[in-house]
Short mmCIF file of C-alpha atoms in Angstrom, two decimals:
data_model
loop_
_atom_site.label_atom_id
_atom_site.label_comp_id
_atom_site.label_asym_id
_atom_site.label_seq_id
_atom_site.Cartn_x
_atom_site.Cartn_y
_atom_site.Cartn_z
CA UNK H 3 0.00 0.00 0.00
CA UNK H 4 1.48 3.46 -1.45
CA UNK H 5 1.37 5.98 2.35
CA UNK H 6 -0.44 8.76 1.77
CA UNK H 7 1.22 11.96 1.88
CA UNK H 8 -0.40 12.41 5.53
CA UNK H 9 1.04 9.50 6.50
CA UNK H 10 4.30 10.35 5.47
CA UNK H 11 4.06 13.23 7.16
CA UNK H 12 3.54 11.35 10.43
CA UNK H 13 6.42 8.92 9.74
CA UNK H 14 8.79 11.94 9.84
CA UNK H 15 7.12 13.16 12.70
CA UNK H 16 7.14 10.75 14.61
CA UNK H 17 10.63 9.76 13.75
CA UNK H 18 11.87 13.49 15.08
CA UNK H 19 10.24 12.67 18.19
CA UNK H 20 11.86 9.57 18.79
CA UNK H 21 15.13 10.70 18.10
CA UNK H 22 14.80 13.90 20.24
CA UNK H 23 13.50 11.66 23.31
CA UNK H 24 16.51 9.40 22.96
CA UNK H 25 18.33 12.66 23.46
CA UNK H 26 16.87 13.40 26.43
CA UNK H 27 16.75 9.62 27.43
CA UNK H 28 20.55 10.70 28.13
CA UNK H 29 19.51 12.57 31.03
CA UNK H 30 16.38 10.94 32.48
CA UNK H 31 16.47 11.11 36.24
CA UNK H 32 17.91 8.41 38.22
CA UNK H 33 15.22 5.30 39.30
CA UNK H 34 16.91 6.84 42.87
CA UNK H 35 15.19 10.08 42.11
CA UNK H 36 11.66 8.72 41.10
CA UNK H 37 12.10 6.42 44.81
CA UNK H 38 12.86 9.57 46.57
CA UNK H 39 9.83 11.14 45.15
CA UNK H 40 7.54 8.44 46.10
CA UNK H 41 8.67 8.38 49.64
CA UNK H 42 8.46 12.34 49.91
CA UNK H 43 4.36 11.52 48.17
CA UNK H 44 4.26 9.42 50.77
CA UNK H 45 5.44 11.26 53.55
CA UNK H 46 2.89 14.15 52.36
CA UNK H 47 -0.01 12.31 52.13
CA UNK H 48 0.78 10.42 55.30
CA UNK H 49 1.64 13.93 56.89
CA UNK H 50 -1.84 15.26 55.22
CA UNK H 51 -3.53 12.61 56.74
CA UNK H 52 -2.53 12.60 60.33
CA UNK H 53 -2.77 16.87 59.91
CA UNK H 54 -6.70 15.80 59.00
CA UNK H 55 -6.98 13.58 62.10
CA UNK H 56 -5.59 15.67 64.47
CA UNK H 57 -7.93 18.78 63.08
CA UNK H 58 -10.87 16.40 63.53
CA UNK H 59 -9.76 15.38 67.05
CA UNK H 60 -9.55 18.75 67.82
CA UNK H 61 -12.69 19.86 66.74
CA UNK H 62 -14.12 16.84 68.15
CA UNK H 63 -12.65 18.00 71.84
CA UNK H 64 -13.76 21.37 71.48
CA UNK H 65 -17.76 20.99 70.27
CA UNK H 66 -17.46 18.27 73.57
CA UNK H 67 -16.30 20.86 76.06
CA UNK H 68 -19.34 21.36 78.94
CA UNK H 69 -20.94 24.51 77.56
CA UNK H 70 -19.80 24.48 74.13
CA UNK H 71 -23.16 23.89 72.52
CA UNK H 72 -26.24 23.18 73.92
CA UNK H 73 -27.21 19.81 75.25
CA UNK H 74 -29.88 17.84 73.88
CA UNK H 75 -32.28 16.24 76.68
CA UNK H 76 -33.36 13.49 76.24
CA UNK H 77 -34.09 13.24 72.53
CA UNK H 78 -38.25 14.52 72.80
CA UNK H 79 -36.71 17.82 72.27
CA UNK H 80 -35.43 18.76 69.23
CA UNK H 81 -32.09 19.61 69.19
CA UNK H 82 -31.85 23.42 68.22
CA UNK H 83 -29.47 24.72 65.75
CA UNK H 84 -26.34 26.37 66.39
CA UNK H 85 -26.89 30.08 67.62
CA UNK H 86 -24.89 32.23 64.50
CA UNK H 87 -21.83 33.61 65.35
CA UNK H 88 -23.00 37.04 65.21
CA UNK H 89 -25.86 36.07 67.74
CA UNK H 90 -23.39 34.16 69.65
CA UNK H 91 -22.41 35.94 72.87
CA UNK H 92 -19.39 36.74 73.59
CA UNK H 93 -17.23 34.67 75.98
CA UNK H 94 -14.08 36.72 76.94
CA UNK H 95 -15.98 40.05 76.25
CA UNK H 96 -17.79 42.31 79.09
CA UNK H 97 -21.16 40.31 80.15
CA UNK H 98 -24.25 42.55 79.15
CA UNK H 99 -26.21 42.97 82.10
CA UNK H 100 -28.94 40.45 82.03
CA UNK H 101 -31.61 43.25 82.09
CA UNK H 102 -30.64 44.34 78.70
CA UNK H 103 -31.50 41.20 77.26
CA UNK H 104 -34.64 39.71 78.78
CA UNK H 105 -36.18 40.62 81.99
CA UNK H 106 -35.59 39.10 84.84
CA UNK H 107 -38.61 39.38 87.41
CA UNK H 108 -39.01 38.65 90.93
CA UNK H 109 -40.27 35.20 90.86
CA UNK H 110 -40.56 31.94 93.02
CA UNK H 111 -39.73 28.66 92.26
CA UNK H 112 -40.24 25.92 94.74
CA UNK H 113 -37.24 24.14 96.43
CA UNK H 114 -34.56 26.42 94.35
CA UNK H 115 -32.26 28.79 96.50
CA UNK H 116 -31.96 31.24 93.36
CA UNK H 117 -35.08 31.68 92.12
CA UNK H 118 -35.66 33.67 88.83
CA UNK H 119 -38.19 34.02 86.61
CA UNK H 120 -37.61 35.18 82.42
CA UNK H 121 -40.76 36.71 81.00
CA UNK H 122 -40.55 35.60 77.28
CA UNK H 123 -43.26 35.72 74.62
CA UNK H 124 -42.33 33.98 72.04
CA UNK H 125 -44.24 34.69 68.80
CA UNK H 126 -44.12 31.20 66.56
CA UNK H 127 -42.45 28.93 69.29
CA UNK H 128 -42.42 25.44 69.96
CA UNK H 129 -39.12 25.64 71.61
CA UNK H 130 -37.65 27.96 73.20
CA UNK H 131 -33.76 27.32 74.71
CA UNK H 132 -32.07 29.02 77.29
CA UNK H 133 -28.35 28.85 77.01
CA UNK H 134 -25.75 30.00 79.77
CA UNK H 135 -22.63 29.99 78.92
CA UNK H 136 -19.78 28.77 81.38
CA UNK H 137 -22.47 27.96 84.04
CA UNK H 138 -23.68 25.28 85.75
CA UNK H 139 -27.39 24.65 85.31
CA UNK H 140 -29.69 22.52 87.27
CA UNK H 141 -31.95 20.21 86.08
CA UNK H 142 -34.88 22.48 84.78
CA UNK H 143 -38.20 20.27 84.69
CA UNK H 144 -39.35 17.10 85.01
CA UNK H 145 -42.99 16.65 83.75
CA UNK H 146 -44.33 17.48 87.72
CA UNK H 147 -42.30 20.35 88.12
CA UNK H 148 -43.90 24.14 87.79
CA UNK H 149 -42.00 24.51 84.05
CA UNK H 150 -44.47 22.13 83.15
CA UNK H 151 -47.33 24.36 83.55
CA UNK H 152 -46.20 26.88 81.02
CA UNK H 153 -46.91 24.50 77.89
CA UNK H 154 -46.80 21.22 76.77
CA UNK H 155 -43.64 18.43 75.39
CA UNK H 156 -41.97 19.94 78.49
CA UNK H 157 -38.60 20.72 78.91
CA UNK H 158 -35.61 18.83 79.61
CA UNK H 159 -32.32 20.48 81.10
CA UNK H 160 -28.92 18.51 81.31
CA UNK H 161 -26.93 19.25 84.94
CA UNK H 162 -23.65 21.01 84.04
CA UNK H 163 -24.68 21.37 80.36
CA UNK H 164 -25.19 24.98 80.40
CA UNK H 165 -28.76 24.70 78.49
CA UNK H 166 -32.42 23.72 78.49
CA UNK H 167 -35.06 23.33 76.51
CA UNK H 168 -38.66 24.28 76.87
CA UNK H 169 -41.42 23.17 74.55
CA UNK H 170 -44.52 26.13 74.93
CA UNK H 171 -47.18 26.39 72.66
CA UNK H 172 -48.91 29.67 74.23
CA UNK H 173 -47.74 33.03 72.94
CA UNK H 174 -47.07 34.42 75.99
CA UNK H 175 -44.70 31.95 78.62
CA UNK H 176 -43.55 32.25 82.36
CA UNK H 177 -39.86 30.63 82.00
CA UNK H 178 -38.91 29.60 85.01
CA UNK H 179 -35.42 29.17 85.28
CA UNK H 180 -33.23 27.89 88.37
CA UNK H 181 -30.03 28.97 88.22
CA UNK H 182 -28.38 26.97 90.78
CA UNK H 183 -24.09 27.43 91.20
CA UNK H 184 -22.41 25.73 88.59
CA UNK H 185 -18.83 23.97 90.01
CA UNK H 186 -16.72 27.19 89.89
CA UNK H 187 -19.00 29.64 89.57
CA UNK H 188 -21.38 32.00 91.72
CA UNK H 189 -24.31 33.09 90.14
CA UNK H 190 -25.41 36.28 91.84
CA UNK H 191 -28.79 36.57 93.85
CA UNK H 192 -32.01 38.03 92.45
CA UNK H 193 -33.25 40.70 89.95
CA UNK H 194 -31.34 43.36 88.15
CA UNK H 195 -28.03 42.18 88.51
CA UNK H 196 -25.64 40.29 85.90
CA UNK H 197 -24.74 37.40 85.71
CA UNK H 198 -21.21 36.59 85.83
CA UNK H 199 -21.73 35.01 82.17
CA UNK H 200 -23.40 35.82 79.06
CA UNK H 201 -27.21 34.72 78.83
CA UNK H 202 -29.39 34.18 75.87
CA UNK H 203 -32.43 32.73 74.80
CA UNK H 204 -33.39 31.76 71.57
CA UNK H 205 -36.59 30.34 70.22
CA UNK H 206 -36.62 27.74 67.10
CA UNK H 207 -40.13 26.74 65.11
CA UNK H 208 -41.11 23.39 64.22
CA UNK H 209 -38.28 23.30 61.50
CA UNK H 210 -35.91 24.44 64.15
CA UNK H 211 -34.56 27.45 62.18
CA UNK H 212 -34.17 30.67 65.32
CA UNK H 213 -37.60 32.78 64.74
CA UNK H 214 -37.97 35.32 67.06
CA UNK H 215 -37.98 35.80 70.71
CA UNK H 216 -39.17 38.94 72.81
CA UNK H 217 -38.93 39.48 76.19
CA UNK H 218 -41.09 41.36 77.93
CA UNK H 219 -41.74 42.95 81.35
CA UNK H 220 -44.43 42.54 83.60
CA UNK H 221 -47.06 44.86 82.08
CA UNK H 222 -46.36 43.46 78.90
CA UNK H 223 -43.83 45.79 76.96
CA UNK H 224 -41.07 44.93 74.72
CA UNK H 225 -37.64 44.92 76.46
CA UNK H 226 -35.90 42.77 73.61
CA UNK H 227 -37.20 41.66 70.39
CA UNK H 228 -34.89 38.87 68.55
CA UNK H 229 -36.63 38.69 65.27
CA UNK H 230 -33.99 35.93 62.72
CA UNK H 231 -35.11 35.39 59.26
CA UNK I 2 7.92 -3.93 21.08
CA UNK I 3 11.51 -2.84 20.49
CA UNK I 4 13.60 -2.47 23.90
CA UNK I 5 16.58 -1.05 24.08
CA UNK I 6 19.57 -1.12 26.72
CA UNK I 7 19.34 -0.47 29.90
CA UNK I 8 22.12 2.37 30.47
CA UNK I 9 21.92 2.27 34.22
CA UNK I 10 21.92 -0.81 35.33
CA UNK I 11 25.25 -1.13 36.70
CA UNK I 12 24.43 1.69 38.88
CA UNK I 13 21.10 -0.04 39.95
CA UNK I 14 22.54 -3.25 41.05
CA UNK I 15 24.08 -1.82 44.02
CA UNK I 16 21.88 0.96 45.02
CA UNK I 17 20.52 0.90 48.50
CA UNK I 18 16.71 0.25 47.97
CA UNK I 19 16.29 -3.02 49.83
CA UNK I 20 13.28 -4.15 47.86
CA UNK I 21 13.72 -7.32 45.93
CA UNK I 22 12.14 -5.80 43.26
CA UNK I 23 15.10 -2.66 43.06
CA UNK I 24 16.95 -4.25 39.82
CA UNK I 25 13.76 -5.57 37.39
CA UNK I 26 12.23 -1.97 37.90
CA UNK I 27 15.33 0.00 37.20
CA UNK I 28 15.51 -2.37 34.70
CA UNK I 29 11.91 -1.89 33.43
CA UNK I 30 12.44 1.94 34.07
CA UNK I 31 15.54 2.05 31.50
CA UNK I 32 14.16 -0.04 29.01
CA UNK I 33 10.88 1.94 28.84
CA UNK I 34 11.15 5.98 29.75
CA UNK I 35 11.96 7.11 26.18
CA UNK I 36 9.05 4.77 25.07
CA UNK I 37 7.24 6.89 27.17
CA UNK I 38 8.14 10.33 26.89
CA UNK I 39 8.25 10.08 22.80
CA UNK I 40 4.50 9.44 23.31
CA UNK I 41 3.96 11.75 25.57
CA UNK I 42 5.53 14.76 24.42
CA UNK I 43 3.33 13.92 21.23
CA UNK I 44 0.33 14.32 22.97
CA UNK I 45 1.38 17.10 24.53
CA UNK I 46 4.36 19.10 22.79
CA UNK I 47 6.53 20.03 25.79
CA UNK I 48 9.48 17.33 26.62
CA UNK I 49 9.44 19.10 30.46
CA UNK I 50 5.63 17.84 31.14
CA UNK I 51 6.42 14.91 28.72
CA UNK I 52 9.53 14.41 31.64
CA UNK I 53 6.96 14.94 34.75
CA UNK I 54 4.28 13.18 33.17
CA UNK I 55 6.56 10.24 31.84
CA UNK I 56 7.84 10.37 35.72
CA UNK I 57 4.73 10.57 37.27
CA UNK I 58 3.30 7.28 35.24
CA UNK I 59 6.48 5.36 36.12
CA UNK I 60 5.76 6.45 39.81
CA UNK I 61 2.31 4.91 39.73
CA UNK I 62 4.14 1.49 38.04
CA UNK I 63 6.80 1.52 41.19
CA UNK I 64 4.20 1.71 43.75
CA UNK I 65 2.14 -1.67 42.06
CA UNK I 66 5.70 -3.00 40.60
CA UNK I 67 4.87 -6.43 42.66
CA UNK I 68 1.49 -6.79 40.56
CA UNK I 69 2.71 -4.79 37.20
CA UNK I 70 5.92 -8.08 37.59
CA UNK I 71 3.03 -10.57 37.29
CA UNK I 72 1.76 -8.86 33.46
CA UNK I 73 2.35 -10.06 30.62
CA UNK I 74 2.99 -6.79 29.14
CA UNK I 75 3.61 -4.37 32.10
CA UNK I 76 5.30 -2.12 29.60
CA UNK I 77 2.35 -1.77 28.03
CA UNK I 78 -0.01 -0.63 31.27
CA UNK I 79 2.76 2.29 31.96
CA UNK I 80 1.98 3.41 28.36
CA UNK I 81 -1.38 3.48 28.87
CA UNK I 82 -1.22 4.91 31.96
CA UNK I 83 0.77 7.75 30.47
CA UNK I 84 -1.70 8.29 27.36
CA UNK I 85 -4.33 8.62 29.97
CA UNK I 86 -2.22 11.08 32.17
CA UNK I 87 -1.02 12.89 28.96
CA UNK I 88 -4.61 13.60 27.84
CA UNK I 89 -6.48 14.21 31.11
CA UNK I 90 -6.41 18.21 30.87
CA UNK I 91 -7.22 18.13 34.19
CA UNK I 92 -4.52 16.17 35.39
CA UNK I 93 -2.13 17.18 32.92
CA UNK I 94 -2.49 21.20 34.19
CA UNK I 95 -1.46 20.33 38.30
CA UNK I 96 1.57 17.77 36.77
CA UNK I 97 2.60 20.60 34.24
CA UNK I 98 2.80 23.70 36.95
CA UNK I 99 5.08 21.05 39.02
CA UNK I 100 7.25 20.52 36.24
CA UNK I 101 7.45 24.17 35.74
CA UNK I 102 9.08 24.16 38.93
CA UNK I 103 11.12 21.64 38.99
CA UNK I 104 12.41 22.88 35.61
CA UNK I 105 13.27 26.12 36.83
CA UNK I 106 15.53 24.39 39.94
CA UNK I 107 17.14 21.61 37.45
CA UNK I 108 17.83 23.96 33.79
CA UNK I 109 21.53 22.00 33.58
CA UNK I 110 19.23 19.30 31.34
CA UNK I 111 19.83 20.35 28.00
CA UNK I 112 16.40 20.48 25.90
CA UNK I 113 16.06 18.28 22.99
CA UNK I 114 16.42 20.32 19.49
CA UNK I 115 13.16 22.06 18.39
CA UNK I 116 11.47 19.94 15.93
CA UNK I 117 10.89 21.25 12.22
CA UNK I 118 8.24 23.43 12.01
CA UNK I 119 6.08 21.59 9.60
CA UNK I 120 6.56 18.31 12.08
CA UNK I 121 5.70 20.48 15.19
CA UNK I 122 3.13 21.58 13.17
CA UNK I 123 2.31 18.38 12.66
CA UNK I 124 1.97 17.33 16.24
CA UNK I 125 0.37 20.48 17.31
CA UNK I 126 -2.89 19.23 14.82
CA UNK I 127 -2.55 15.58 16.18
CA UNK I 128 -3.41 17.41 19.60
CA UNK I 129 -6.35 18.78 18.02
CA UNK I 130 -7.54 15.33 17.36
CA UNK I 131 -10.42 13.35 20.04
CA UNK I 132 -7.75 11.80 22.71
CA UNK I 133 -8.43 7.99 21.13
CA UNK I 134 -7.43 9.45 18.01
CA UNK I 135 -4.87 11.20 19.61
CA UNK I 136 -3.15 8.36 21.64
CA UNK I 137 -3.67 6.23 18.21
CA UNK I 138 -1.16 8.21 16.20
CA UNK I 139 1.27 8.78 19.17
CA UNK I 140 1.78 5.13 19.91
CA UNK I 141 1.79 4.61 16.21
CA UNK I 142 3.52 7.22 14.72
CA UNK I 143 5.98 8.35 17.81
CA UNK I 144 6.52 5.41 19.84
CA UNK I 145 6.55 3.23 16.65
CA UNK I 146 4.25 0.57 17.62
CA UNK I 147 2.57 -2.07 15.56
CA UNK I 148 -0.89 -1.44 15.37
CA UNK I 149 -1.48 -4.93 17.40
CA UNK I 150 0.88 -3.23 20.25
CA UNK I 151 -1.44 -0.19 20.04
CA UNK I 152 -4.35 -1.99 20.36
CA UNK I 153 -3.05 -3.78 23.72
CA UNK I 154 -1.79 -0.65 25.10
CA UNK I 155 -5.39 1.08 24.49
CA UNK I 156 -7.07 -2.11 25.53
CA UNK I 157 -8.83 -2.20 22.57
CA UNK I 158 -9.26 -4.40 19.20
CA UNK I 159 -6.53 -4.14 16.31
CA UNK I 160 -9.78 -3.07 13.89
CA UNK I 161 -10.52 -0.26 16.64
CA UNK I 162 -7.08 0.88 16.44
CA UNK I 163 -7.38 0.76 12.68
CA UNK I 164 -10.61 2.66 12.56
CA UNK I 165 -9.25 5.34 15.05
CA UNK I 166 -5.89 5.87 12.62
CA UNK I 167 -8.19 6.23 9.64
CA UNK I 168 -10.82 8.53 11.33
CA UNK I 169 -7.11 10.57 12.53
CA UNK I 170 -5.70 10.64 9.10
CA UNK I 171 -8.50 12.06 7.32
CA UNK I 172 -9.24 14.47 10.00
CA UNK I 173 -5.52 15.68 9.78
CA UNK I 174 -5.92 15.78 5.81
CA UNK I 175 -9.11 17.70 6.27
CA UNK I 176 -7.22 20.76 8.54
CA UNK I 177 -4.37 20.46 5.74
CA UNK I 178 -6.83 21.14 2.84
CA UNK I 179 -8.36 23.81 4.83
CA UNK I 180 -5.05 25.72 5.48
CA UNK I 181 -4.36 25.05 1.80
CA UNK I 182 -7.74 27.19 0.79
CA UNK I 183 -7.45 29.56 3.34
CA UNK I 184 -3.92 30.48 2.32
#
């Protein structure tokens, strides 16, 4: 068979490139040099790898520090969703005085040596958490305690956890919190005065996304409104 | 598939690698780099990537050397290997910016002569070509292959190998005419 011009062509062609790689074939790095290299991938990756682990561990150990996050009760509440950083108090930073956040009234709670009481309507709750950060908290409610009588799926609070949650289904809700000493710290007594930590309160709906959260005072006015889209 | 002499083996014998397998893949590794980087520099048209990527393929043979010893044609996976690295754009971009590098820290390697313009010219169409096509007329044409040792290296049937060189040479004629009119 007569080659085409084409493939005559490509003959040439190809007969330029094989003499120019045997040129280089002259030089080609050492088999040494291609073992070095796959240790040093090796090394990296392996290096990579252990870098991954240890990130996870550590991110692992933080989110399971005592007042990192809030606890989940005992699974009939939904576990809320991370507060956003810019709602997130801050931990190192000047606690705001309780007062400018939600009001605290004078309130009583049976068998609790603190007794306080948060006013909080909450305008499309079904669960409303209240975090404190660096705290211990006591348990909040069993079914019989008083939290109970402020709505229904009632709230479960973890000792030590920092957080509880409260299931309400009326607009307007008596929160009864009982802020009992934590291990190292003092909460101080009564109404008006700050805590030693930050305090918030956030409300979720029945998708669990933040909605809103108001506190109000005792004849019914707005001290905080917390509206989240 | 020709072979040629293994320039380093004298070297290879005594180096310190204590794998069993340190001599047949230095061996393998001399007999077969400028098989490789004549087909890949083809496919791609720069004898530093064709270096990397000819390095790169030989690195994945090393690590399954104790498998690749149990082919019949082990030479013939590292080729394929390198067609594959060679025409993965993807691939070929993050193995080409380390060569770059490397190039830079190791310019005592004297590049090859330019090839002819109409040849590079040549080449530069093959490129232009679908990548079966493509890695057809490299193995073909650059590494000099039978079209039997084609079709084992593209795991493929001699008539597919066949088809693909026909479907190449006609497209390459076809960019030929058309620079012919246009000029």
């Amino acid at each position: 068979m007569t080659p085409t011009p084409i493939d005559r062509l490509a003959r040439r062609a190809g007969e330029a490139v094989r003499d120019r790689a045997d040129h280089l074939d002259g030089h080609r790095p050492h088999v040494d040099g291609l073992r070095r290299r796959d240790r040093t991938r090796r090394a990296l990756t392996a290096g990579a790898a252990v870098t991954v682990v240890v990130l996870v561990a550590l991110v692992v150990l933080v989110q399971a520090r005592p007042g990192s996050r809030p606890a989940i009760g005992d699974g009939t509440s939904p576990p809320p969703s991370e507060p956003r950083a810019s709602e997130e108090p801050t931990e190192h930073g000047t606690p705001k005085p309780i007062t400018d956040r939600v009001r605290i009234a004078d309130g009583i709670f049976e068998g609790s040596d603190q007794p306080w009481v948060l006013h909080a309507w909450l305008t499309e709750p079904d669960v409303v958490c209240i975090q404190l950060r660096g705290t211990g908290c006591s348990t909040l409610a069993t079914e019989d305690d008083p939290l109970g009588a402020v709505g229904t799926g009632m709230t479960r609070g973890l000792e030590n956890q920092g957080c509880v949650y409260g299931g309400i289904d009326e607009q307007v809700a008596t929160v009864e919190v009982d802020f009992l000493d934590g291990e190292t710290v003092t909460l101080p007594s009564l109404d008006g005065q700050e805590l030693p930590t930050d305090f918030y309160a956030y409300c979720w709906d029945g998708s669990r996304q933040p909605t809103s959260l108001r506190a109000l005072d005792e004849q019914g006015r707005v001290l905080e409104s917390a509206d989240r889209p | 598939m020709p072979r040629e002499d293994v320039n380093d083996m004298g070297t290879v014998v005594g180096v310190s690698d204590d794998t069993l397998d340190a001599v047949p893949f230095a061996s393998f590794y001399g007999a077969e780099h400028r098989h490789v980087v004549r087909i890949v520099y083809a496919l791609c048209g720069s004898w530093t990537t064709a270096e990397d990527v000819t390095q790169e393929a030989f690195l994945k043979a090393l690590r399954r050397w104790p498998q690749l010893q149990q082919m019949d044609r082990p030479d013939a996976w590292v080729r394929r290997v390198a067609c594959n690295l060679a025409t993965s754009r993807f691939r070929r971009r993050s193995i080409e910016a380390r060569a770059l590098l490397r190039w830079r820290a190791r310019q005592e390697v004297p590049e090859p002569q330019p090839l002819p313009s109409d040849l590079e010219r040549f080449w530069q169409r093959v490129r232009q070509l679908p990548d079966r096509q493509a890695q057809a007329v490299a193995l073909f044409y650059a590494d000099d292959l039978t079209v039997g040792e084609v079709a084992q290296v593209m795991g493929c049937a001699e008539g597919t190998v066949k088809a693909h060189l026909h479907a190449a040479r006609e497209r390459l004629r076809g960019m030929y005419n058309r620079q012919e009119e246009e000029s």
